[in-house]
Short mmCIF file of C-alpha atoms and ligand atoms in Angstrom, two decimals:
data_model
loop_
_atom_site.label_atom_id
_atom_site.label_comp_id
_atom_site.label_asym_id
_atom_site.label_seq_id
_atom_site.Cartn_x
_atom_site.Cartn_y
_atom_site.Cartn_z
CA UNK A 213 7.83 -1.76 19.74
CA UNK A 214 10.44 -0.17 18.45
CA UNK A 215 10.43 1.40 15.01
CA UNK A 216 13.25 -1.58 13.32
CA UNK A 217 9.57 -3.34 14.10
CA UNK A 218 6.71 -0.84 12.73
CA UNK A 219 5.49 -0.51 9.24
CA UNK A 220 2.91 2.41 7.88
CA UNK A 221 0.25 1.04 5.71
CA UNK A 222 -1.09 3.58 3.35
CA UNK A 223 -4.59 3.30 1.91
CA UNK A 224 -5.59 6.14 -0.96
CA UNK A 225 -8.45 7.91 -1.98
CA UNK A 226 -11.74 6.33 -2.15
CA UNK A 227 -10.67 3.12 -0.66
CA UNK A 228 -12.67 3.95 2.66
CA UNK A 229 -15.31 2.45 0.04
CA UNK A 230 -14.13 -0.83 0.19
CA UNK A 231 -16.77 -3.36 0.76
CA UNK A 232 -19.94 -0.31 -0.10
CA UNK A 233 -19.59 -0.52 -3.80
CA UNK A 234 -17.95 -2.81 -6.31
CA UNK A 235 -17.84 -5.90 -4.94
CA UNK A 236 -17.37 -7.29 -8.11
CA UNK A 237 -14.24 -5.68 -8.68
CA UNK A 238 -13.17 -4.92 -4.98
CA UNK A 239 -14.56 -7.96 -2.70
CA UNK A 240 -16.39 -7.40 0.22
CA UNK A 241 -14.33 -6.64 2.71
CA UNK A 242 -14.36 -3.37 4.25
CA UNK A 243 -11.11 -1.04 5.13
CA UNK A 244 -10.87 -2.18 8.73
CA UNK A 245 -10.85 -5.78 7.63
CA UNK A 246 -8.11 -4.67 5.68
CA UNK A 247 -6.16 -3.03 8.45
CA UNK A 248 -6.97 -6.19 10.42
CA UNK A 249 -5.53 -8.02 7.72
CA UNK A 250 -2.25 -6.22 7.68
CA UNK A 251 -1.89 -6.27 11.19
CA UNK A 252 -2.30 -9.68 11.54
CA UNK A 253 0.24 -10.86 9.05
CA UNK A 254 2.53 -7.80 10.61
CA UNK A 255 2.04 -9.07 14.60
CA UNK A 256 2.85 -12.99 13.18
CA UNK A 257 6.35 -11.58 12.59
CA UNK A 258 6.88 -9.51 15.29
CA UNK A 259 6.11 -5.90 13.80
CA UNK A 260 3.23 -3.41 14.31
CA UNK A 261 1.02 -1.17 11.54
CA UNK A 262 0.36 2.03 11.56
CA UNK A 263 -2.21 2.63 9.17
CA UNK A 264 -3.45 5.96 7.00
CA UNK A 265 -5.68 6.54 4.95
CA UNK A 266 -6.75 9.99 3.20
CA UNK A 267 -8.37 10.94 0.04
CA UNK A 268 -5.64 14.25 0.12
CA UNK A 269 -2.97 13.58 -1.38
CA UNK A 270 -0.85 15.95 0.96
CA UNK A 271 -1.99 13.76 4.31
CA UNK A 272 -0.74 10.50 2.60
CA UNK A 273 2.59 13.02 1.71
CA UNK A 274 2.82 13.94 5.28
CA UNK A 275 2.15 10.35 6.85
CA UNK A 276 5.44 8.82 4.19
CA UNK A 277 7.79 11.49 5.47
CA UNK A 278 6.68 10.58 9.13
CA UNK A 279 7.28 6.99 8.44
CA UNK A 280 11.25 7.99 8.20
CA UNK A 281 11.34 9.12 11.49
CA UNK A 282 9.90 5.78 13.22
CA UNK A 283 9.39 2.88 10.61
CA UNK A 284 10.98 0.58 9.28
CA UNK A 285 9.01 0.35 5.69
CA UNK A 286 6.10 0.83 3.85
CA UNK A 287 3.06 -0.64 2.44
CA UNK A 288 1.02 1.26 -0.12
CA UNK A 289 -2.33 1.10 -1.77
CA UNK A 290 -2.08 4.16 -3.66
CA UNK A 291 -5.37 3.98 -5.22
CA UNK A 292 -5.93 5.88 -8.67
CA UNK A 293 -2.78 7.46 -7.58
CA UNK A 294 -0.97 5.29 -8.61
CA UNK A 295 -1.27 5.98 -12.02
CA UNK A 296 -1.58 10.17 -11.82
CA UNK A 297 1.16 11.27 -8.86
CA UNK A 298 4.77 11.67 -9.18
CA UNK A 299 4.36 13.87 -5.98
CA UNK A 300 3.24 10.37 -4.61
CA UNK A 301 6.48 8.62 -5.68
CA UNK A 302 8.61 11.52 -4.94
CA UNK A 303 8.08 11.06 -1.33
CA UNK A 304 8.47 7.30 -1.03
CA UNK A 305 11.47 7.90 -3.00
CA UNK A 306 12.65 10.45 -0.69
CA UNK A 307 12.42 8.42 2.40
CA UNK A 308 14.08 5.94 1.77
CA UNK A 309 12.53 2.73 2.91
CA UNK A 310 11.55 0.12 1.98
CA UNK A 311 7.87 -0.35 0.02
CA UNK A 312 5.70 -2.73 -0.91
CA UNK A 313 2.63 -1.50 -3.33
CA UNK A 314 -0.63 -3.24 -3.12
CA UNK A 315 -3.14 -3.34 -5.64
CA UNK A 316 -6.67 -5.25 -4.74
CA UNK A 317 -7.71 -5.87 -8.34
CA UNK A 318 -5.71 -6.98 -11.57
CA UNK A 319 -5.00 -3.38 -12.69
CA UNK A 320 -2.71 -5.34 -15.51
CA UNK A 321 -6.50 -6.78 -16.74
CA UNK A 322 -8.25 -3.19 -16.97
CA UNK A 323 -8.21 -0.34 -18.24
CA UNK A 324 -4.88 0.56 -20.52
CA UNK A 325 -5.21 3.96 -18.20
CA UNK A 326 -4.36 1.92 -14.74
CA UNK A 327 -1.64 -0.10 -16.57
CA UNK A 328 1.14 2.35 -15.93
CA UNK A 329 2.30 3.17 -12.03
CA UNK A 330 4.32 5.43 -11.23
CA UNK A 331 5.54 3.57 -7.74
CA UNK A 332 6.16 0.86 -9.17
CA UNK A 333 10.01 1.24 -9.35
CA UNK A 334 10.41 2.42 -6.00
CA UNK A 335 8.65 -0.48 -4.46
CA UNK A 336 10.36 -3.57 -3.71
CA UNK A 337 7.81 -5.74 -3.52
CA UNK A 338 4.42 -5.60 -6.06
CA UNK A 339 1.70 -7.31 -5.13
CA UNK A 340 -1.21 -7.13 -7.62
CA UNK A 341 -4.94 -9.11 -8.14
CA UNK A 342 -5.13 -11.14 -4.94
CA UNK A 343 -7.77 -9.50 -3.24
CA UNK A 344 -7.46 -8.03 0.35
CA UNK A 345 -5.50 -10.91 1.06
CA UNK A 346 -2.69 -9.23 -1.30
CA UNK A 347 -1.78 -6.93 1.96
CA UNK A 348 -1.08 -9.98 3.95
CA UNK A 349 1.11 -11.44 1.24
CA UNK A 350 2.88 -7.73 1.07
CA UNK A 351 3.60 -7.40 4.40
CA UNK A 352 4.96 -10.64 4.98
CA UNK A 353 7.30 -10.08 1.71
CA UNK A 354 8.25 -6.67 2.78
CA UNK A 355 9.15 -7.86 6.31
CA UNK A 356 11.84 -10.71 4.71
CA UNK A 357 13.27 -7.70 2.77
CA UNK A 358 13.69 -5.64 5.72
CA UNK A 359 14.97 -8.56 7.54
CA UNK A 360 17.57 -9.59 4.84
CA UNK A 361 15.46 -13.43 4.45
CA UNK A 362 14.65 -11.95 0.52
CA UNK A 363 15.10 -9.28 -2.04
CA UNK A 364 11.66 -9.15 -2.37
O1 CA2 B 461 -7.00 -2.45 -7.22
C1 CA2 B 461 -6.63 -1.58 -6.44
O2 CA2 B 461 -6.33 -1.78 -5.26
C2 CA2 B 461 -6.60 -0.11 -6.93
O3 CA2 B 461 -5.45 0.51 -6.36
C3 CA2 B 461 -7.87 0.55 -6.42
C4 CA2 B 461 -8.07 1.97 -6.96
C5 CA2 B 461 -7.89 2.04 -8.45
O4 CA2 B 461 -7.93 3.40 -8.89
C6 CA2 B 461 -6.58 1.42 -8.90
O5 CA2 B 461 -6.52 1.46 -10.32
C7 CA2 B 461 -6.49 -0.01 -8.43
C8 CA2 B 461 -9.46 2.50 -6.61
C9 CA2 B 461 -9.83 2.44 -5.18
C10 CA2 B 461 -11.29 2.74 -5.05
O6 CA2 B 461 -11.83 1.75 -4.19
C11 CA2 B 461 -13.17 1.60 -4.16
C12 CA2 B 461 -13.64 0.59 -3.36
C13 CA2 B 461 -14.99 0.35 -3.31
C14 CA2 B 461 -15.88 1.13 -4.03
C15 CA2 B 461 -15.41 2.15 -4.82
C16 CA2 B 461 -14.04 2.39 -4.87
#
């Protein structure tokens, strides 16, 4: 598969949790379900996922500026990064491709502290409080952006 057809999915800290702890606020499903998920949705249009995930900030760095060299765009869970890292954004900035950011729970319905991200304006796509399934509905949104069929 070429890389016009690959995406990187990005998981951040603490989500190898998912489906341990919080299943009130996270679901049940587990971070290979997750990757499964992605994949899925990625293979029904023709791409493949590479998938990260780190809870060091510098791994996730390392993984975006791969991406440039053989992907065609990104989809991000940053975690609690989301609201902490401008090292986070700097480097999706600084790639260059197209993102999508995930977020599993309603982070506009918590905390004030997880209201403010600082990907969100280099993401195309947001996709926020659907559950795991969110990363199905990313991918599929980020591939019509790459593909010219949206803006996203
Ligand atoms: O809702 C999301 O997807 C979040 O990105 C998840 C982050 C949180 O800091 C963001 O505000 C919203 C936390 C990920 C931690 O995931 C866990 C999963 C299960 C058990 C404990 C943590």
């Amino acid at each position: 598969m070429s890389a016009a057809h690959r995406l990187l999915l990005v998981n951040g800290p603490n989500l190898n949790l998912l489906g341990t702890r919080e299943p009130d606020v996270y679901g049940t499903a587990t971070l290979a379900d997750v990757e499964t998920i992605a994949t899925d949705a990625a293979a029904a249009r023709g791409f493949t996922v590479r998938a990260v995930q780190s809870n060091h900030e510098g791994v996730l760095i390392d993984a975006i500026h791969a991406a440039r060299e053989d992907c065609a765009g990104i989809v991000i869970n940053p975690g609690g990064l989301t609201h902490t890292s401008v090292v986070l954004r700097d480097a999706l900035s600084g790639v260059a491709l197209p993102v999508a950011e995930v977020h599993i729970s309603d982070v506009r319905a918590r905390e004030p502290f997880r209201h403010h991200s600082y990907v969100a304006d280099v993401a195309a796509v947001h996709v926020i409080g659907e559950g795991v399934d969110g990363y199905a509905t990313a991918v599929t949104r980020l591939i019509d952006v790459i593909t010219g069929h949206s803006d996203g």
